[in-house]
């Protein structure tokens, strides 16, 4: 009987090989041949699942988003009953490159950002999740306002943008060695303490 091939698993295997290469060399220096070698597959197999490099890049981007969402959800639920503050803190800390996995994730994001600036199609795919993320942050702030934990005078949309900016800027500072992971987390907590002042 012929061996059954899990096509979804093969696509994930290729995406994860691409991600490993991207953390080491960026996106522009990665070829389909290198991805095939990293995945332990033939070039023809990779091309069977992805007709073009851009198709492979888009799938890998979506895969990365699904993994991050699953990690955040698991961490939020592990902390007990979630609150807007605990949800926001978990999301923000997850953005920071605090360990090898999150550092690799951040470097992949930087590599995609560089390509997205020059490639409108990739720019569209790369930016698709941002409005949704900012809306989610803003909704958490609104829920906290309804509970009396955030001042009514706070603008949820602006606070969402500030929260993202704090985590994003701290991430580059960590990688450049200008801030330690502990200092970056302390900055996130400092702002959340001010925001959730009631």
mmCIF file of C-alpha atoms in Angstrom:
data_model
loop_
_atom_site.group_PDB
_atom_site.id
_atom_site.type_symbol
_atom_site.label_atom_id
_atom_site.label_comp_id
_atom_site.label_asym_id
_atom_site.label_seq_id
_atom_site.Cartn_x
_atom_site.Cartn_y
_atom_site.Cartn_z
ATOM 1 C CA UNK A 1 0.000 0.000 0.000
ATOM 2 C CA UNK A 2 1.439 3.441 -0.896
ATOM 3 C CA UNK A 3 2.661 5.562 1.979
ATOM 4 C CA UNK A 4 0.185 8.274 2.943
ATOM 5 C CA UNK A 5 1.677 11.768 2.868
ATOM 6 C CA UNK A 6 0.349 14.432 5.212
ATOM 7 C CA UNK A 7 0.402 17.402 2.835
ATOM 8 C CA UNK A 8 -0.343 19.971 5.543
ATOM 9 C CA UNK A 9 2.533 18.623 7.646
ATOM 10 C CA UNK A 10 4.877 18.810 4.648
ATOM 11 C CA UNK A 11 3.954 22.452 4.054
ATOM 12 C CA UNK A 12 4.593 23.208 7.736
ATOM 13 C CA UNK A 13 7.927 21.347 7.538
ATOM 14 C CA UNK A 14 8.943 23.587 4.615
ATOM 15 C CA UNK A 15 7.714 26.740 6.379
ATOM 16 C CA UNK A 16 9.700 25.913 9.508
ATOM 17 C CA UNK A 17 12.832 25.245 7.429
ATOM 18 C CA UNK A 18 12.357 28.646 5.801
ATOM 19 C CA UNK A 19 11.983 30.275 9.205
ATOM 20 C CA UNK A 20 15.182 28.705 10.531
ATOM 21 C CA UNK A 21 17.106 29.924 7.483
ATOM 22 C CA UNK A 22 15.538 33.382 7.746
ATOM 23 C CA UNK A 23 16.771 33.861 11.310
ATOM 24 C CA UNK A 24 20.307 33.129 10.095
ATOM 25 C CA UNK A 25 20.427 34.890 6.704
ATOM 26 C CA UNK A 26 17.307 37.022 6.203
ATOM 27 C CA UNK A 27 14.791 36.368 3.445
ATOM 28 C CA UNK A 28 16.697 37.698 0.457
ATOM 29 C CA UNK A 29 19.588 35.299 0.939
ATOM 30 C CA UNK A 30 17.355 32.220 1.067
ATOM 31 C CA UNK A 31 16.734 30.141 -2.059
ATOM 32 C CA UNK A 32 14.268 27.335 -2.688
ATOM 33 C CA UNK A 33 17.244 24.974 -2.953
ATOM 34 C CA UNK A 34 18.434 25.981 0.538
ATOM 35 C CA UNK A 35 14.948 25.546 1.959
ATOM 36 C CA UNK A 36 14.725 22.074 0.426
ATOM 37 C CA UNK A 37 18.068 21.081 1.957
ATOM 38 C CA UNK A 38 17.095 22.509 5.363
ATOM 39 C CA UNK A 39 13.755 20.656 5.249
ATOM 40 C CA UNK A 40 15.448 17.399 4.207
ATOM 41 C CA UNK A 41 13.430 17.284 0.987
ATOM 42 C CA UNK A 42 14.138 17.417 -2.719
ATOM 43 C CA UNK A 43 13.806 20.639 -4.672
ATOM 44 C CA UNK A 44 10.978 19.033 -6.646
ATOM 45 C CA UNK A 45 9.076 18.261 -3.445
ATOM 46 C CA UNK A 46 9.276 21.873 -2.289
ATOM 47 C CA UNK A 47 8.100 23.069 -5.706
ATOM 48 C CA UNK A 48 5.226 20.567 -5.561
ATOM 49 C CA UNK A 49 3.870 22.327 -2.469
ATOM 50 C CA UNK A 50 4.844 25.893 -3.393
ATOM 51 C CA UNK A 51 5.008 27.001 -7.012
ATOM 52 C CA UNK A 52 6.872 30.220 -6.173
ATOM 53 C CA UNK A 53 9.047 31.581 -3.403
ATOM 54 C CA UNK A 54 6.417 34.253 -2.673
ATOM 55 C CA UNK A 55 3.742 31.585 -2.166
ATOM 56 C CA UNK A 56 6.051 29.818 0.285
ATOM 57 C CA UNK A 57 6.796 33.114 2.083
ATOM 58 C CA UNK A 58 3.100 33.921 2.493
ATOM 59 C CA UNK A 59 2.343 30.463 3.884
ATOM 60 C CA UNK A 60 5.280 30.709 6.314
ATOM 61 C CA UNK A 61 4.027 34.122 7.457
ATOM 62 C CA UNK A 62 0.556 32.702 8.139
ATOM 63 C CA UNK A 63 2.085 29.704 9.943
ATOM 64 C CA UNK A 64 4.147 32.029 12.145
ATOM 65 C CA UNK A 65 1.007 34.002 13.020
ATOM 66 C CA UNK A 66 -0.897 30.824 13.965
ATOM 67 C CA UNK A 67 1.945 29.616 16.208
ATOM 68 C CA UNK A 68 2.218 32.968 17.998
ATOM 69 C CA UNK A 69 -1.555 33.127 18.533
ATOM 70 C CA UNK A 70 -1.539 29.603 19.995
ATOM 71 C CA UNK A 71 1.389 30.451 22.322
ATOM 72 C CA UNK A 72 -0.308 33.614 23.584
ATOM 73 C CA UNK A 73 -3.629 31.843 24.128
ATOM 74 C CA UNK A 74 -1.944 29.039 26.088
ATOM 75 C CA UNK A 75 -0.028 31.511 28.275
ATOM 76 C CA UNK A 76 -3.112 33.631 28.988
ATOM 77 C CA UNK A 77 -5.151 30.577 30.010
ATOM 78 C CA UNK A 78 -2.308 29.192 32.151
ATOM 79 C CA UNK A 79 -2.359 32.332 34.313
ATOM 80 C CA UNK A 80 -5.907 31.734 35.545
ATOM 81 C CA UNK A 81 -9.029 33.714 34.682
ATOM 82 C CA UNK A 82 -7.886 36.254 32.060
ATOM 83 C CA UNK A 83 -8.312 39.981 32.620
ATOM 84 C CA UNK A 84 -7.730 42.780 30.097
ATOM 85 C CA UNK A 85 -4.466 43.649 31.864
ATOM 86 C CA UNK A 86 -3.166 40.060 31.928
ATOM 87 C CA UNK A 87 -4.109 39.571 28.281
ATOM 88 C CA UNK A 88 -2.363 42.770 27.200
ATOM 89 C CA UNK A 89 0.724 41.986 29.267
ATOM 90 C CA UNK A 90 1.001 38.475 27.845
ATOM 91 C CA UNK A 91 0.659 39.796 24.281
ATOM 92 C CA UNK A 92 3.251 42.523 24.816
ATOM 93 C CA UNK A 93 5.778 40.274 26.546
ATOM 94 C CA UNK A 94 5.340 37.671 23.795
ATOM 95 C CA UNK A 95 6.453 40.272 21.234
ATOM 96 C CA UNK A 96 9.742 40.818 23.091
ATOM 97 C CA UNK A 97 12.753 38.664 22.100
ATOM 98 C CA UNK A 98 13.332 37.200 25.565
ATOM 99 C CA UNK A 99 14.589 33.717 24.622
ATOM 100 C CA UNK A 100 15.944 31.951 21.510
ATOM 101 C CA UNK A 101 12.447 31.116 20.211
ATOM 102 C CA UNK A 102 11.037 34.630 20.554
ATOM 103 C CA UNK A 103 14.294 36.146 19.290
ATOM 104 C CA UNK A 104 14.050 34.018 16.163
ATOM 105 C CA UNK A 105 10.414 35.014 15.778
ATOM 106 C CA UNK A 106 11.323 38.698 16.010
ATOM 107 C CA UNK A 107 14.165 38.337 13.468
ATOM 108 C CA UNK A 108 11.766 36.638 11.058
ATOM 109 C CA UNK A 109 9.412 39.592 11.478
ATOM 110 C CA UNK A 110 12.238 42.033 10.712
ATOM 111 C CA UNK A 111 13.186 40.054 7.586
ATOM 112 C CA UNK A 112 9.586 40.080 6.369
ATOM 113 C CA UNK A 113 9.313 43.802 7.125
ATOM 114 C CA UNK A 114 12.356 44.559 4.961
ATOM 115 C CA UNK A 115 10.881 42.594 2.062
ATOM 116 C CA UNK A 116 7.425 44.098 2.600
ATOM 117 C CA UNK A 117 8.773 47.656 2.214
ATOM 118 C CA UNK A 118 9.961 46.867 -1.329
ATOM 119 C CA UNK A 119 7.248 44.385 -2.360
ATOM 120 C CA UNK A 120 3.629 45.699 -2.335
ATOM 121 C CA UNK A 121 2.103 42.200 -2.405
ATOM 122 C CA UNK A 122 4.226 41.097 0.558
ATOM 123 C CA UNK A 123 3.525 44.422 2.264
ATOM 124 C CA UNK A 124 -0.198 43.726 2.033
ATOM 125 C CA UNK A 125 0.194 40.202 3.460
ATOM 126 C CA UNK A 126 2.596 41.374 6.180
ATOM 127 C CA UNK A 127 0.335 44.208 7.326
ATOM 128 C CA UNK A 128 -2.962 42.315 7.259
ATOM 129 C CA UNK A 129 -2.908 41.400 10.938
ATOM 130 C CA UNK A 130 -1.956 44.819 12.323
ATOM 131 C CA UNK A 131 -5.409 46.492 12.232
ATOM 132 C CA UNK A 132 -6.861 43.380 13.872
ATOM 133 C CA UNK A 133 -4.165 43.385 16.571
ATOM 134 C CA UNK A 134 -4.619 47.085 17.364
ATOM 135 C CA UNK A 135 -8.408 46.637 17.460
ATOM 136 C CA UNK A 136 -7.936 43.741 19.901
ATOM 137 C CA UNK A 137 -5.696 45.873 22.149
ATOM 138 C CA UNK A 138 -8.201 48.741 22.013
ATOM 139 C CA UNK A 139 -11.041 46.371 22.936
ATOM 140 C CA UNK A 140 -9.104 45.191 26.011
ATOM 141 C CA UNK A 141 -8.662 48.828 27.071
ATOM 142 C CA UNK A 142 -12.408 49.455 26.609
ATOM 143 C CA UNK A 143 -13.271 46.410 28.699
ATOM 144 C CA UNK A 144 -10.942 47.661 31.434
ATOM 145 C CA UNK A 145 -12.615 51.080 31.271
ATOM 146 C CA UNK A 146 -16.034 49.425 31.679
ATOM 147 C CA UNK A 147 -14.684 47.647 34.785
ATOM 148 C CA UNK A 148 -13.277 50.902 36.163
ATOM 149 C CA UNK A 149 -9.652 49.742 35.857
ATOM 150 C CA UNK A 150 -8.613 52.271 33.190
ATOM 151 C CA UNK A 151 -9.586 55.961 33.335
ATOM 152 C CA UNK A 152 -12.542 56.892 31.140
ATOM 153 C CA UNK A 153 -10.440 59.707 29.675
ATOM 154 C CA UNK A 154 -8.046 57.255 27.989
ATOM 155 C CA UNK A 155 -8.503 56.863 24.240
ATOM 156 C CA UNK A 156 -8.506 53.091 23.507
ATOM 157 C CA UNK A 157 -7.219 53.399 19.922
ATOM 158 C CA UNK A 158 -4.340 55.653 20.952
ATOM 159 C CA UNK A 159 -3.481 53.427 23.903
ATOM 160 C CA UNK A 160 -3.426 50.404 21.588
ATOM 161 C CA UNK A 161 -0.915 52.150 19.322
ATOM 162 C CA UNK A 162 1.246 53.195 22.277
ATOM 163 C CA UNK A 163 1.252 49.669 23.706
ATOM 164 C CA UNK A 164 2.371 48.227 20.372
ATOM 165 C CA UNK A 165 5.044 50.912 19.986
ATOM 166 C CA UNK A 166 6.461 50.202 23.455
ATOM 167 C CA UNK A 167 6.851 46.470 22.823
ATOM 168 C CA UNK A 168 8.139 46.902 19.270
ATOM 169 C CA UNK A 169 10.758 49.511 20.203
ATOM 170 C CA UNK A 170 11.929 47.521 23.234
ATOM 171 C CA UNK A 171 12.470 44.504 20.984
ATOM 172 C CA UNK A 172 15.014 46.232 18.772
ATOM 173 C CA UNK A 173 16.733 47.669 21.852
ATOM 174 C CA UNK A 174 17.138 44.155 23.295
ATOM 175 C CA UNK A 175 18.650 42.808 20.086
ATOM 176 C CA UNK A 176 21.067 45.742 19.871
ATOM 177 C CA UNK A 177 22.152 45.136 23.464
ATOM 178 C CA UNK A 178 20.937 48.552 24.627
ATOM 179 C CA UNK A 179 18.425 47.038 27.065
ATOM 180 C CA UNK A 180 18.202 43.757 28.892
ATOM 181 C CA UNK A 181 15.095 41.566 28.608
ATOM 182 C CA UNK A 182 14.302 42.330 32.274
ATOM 183 C CA UNK A 183 14.505 46.073 31.631
ATOM 184 C CA UNK A 184 12.179 45.738 28.633
ATOM 185 C CA UNK A 185 9.605 43.759 30.625
ATOM 186 C CA UNK A 186 9.856 46.355 33.415
ATOM 187 C CA UNK A 187 9.074 49.086 30.878
ATOM 188 C CA UNK A 188 5.977 47.200 29.736
ATOM 189 C CA UNK A 189 4.860 46.765 33.361
ATOM 190 C CA UNK A 190 5.588 50.426 34.130
ATOM 191 C CA UNK A 191 3.279 51.597 31.359
ATOM 192 C CA UNK A 192 0.568 49.070 32.180
ATOM 193 C CA UNK A 193 0.655 50.177 35.832
ATOM 194 C CA UNK A 194 0.102 53.771 34.722
ATOM 195 C CA UNK A 195 -2.664 52.839 32.278
ATOM 196 C CA UNK A 196 -4.480 50.582 34.728
ATOM 197 C CA UNK A 197 -4.581 53.223 37.435
ATOM 198 C CA UNK A 198 -8.352 53.334 37.558
#
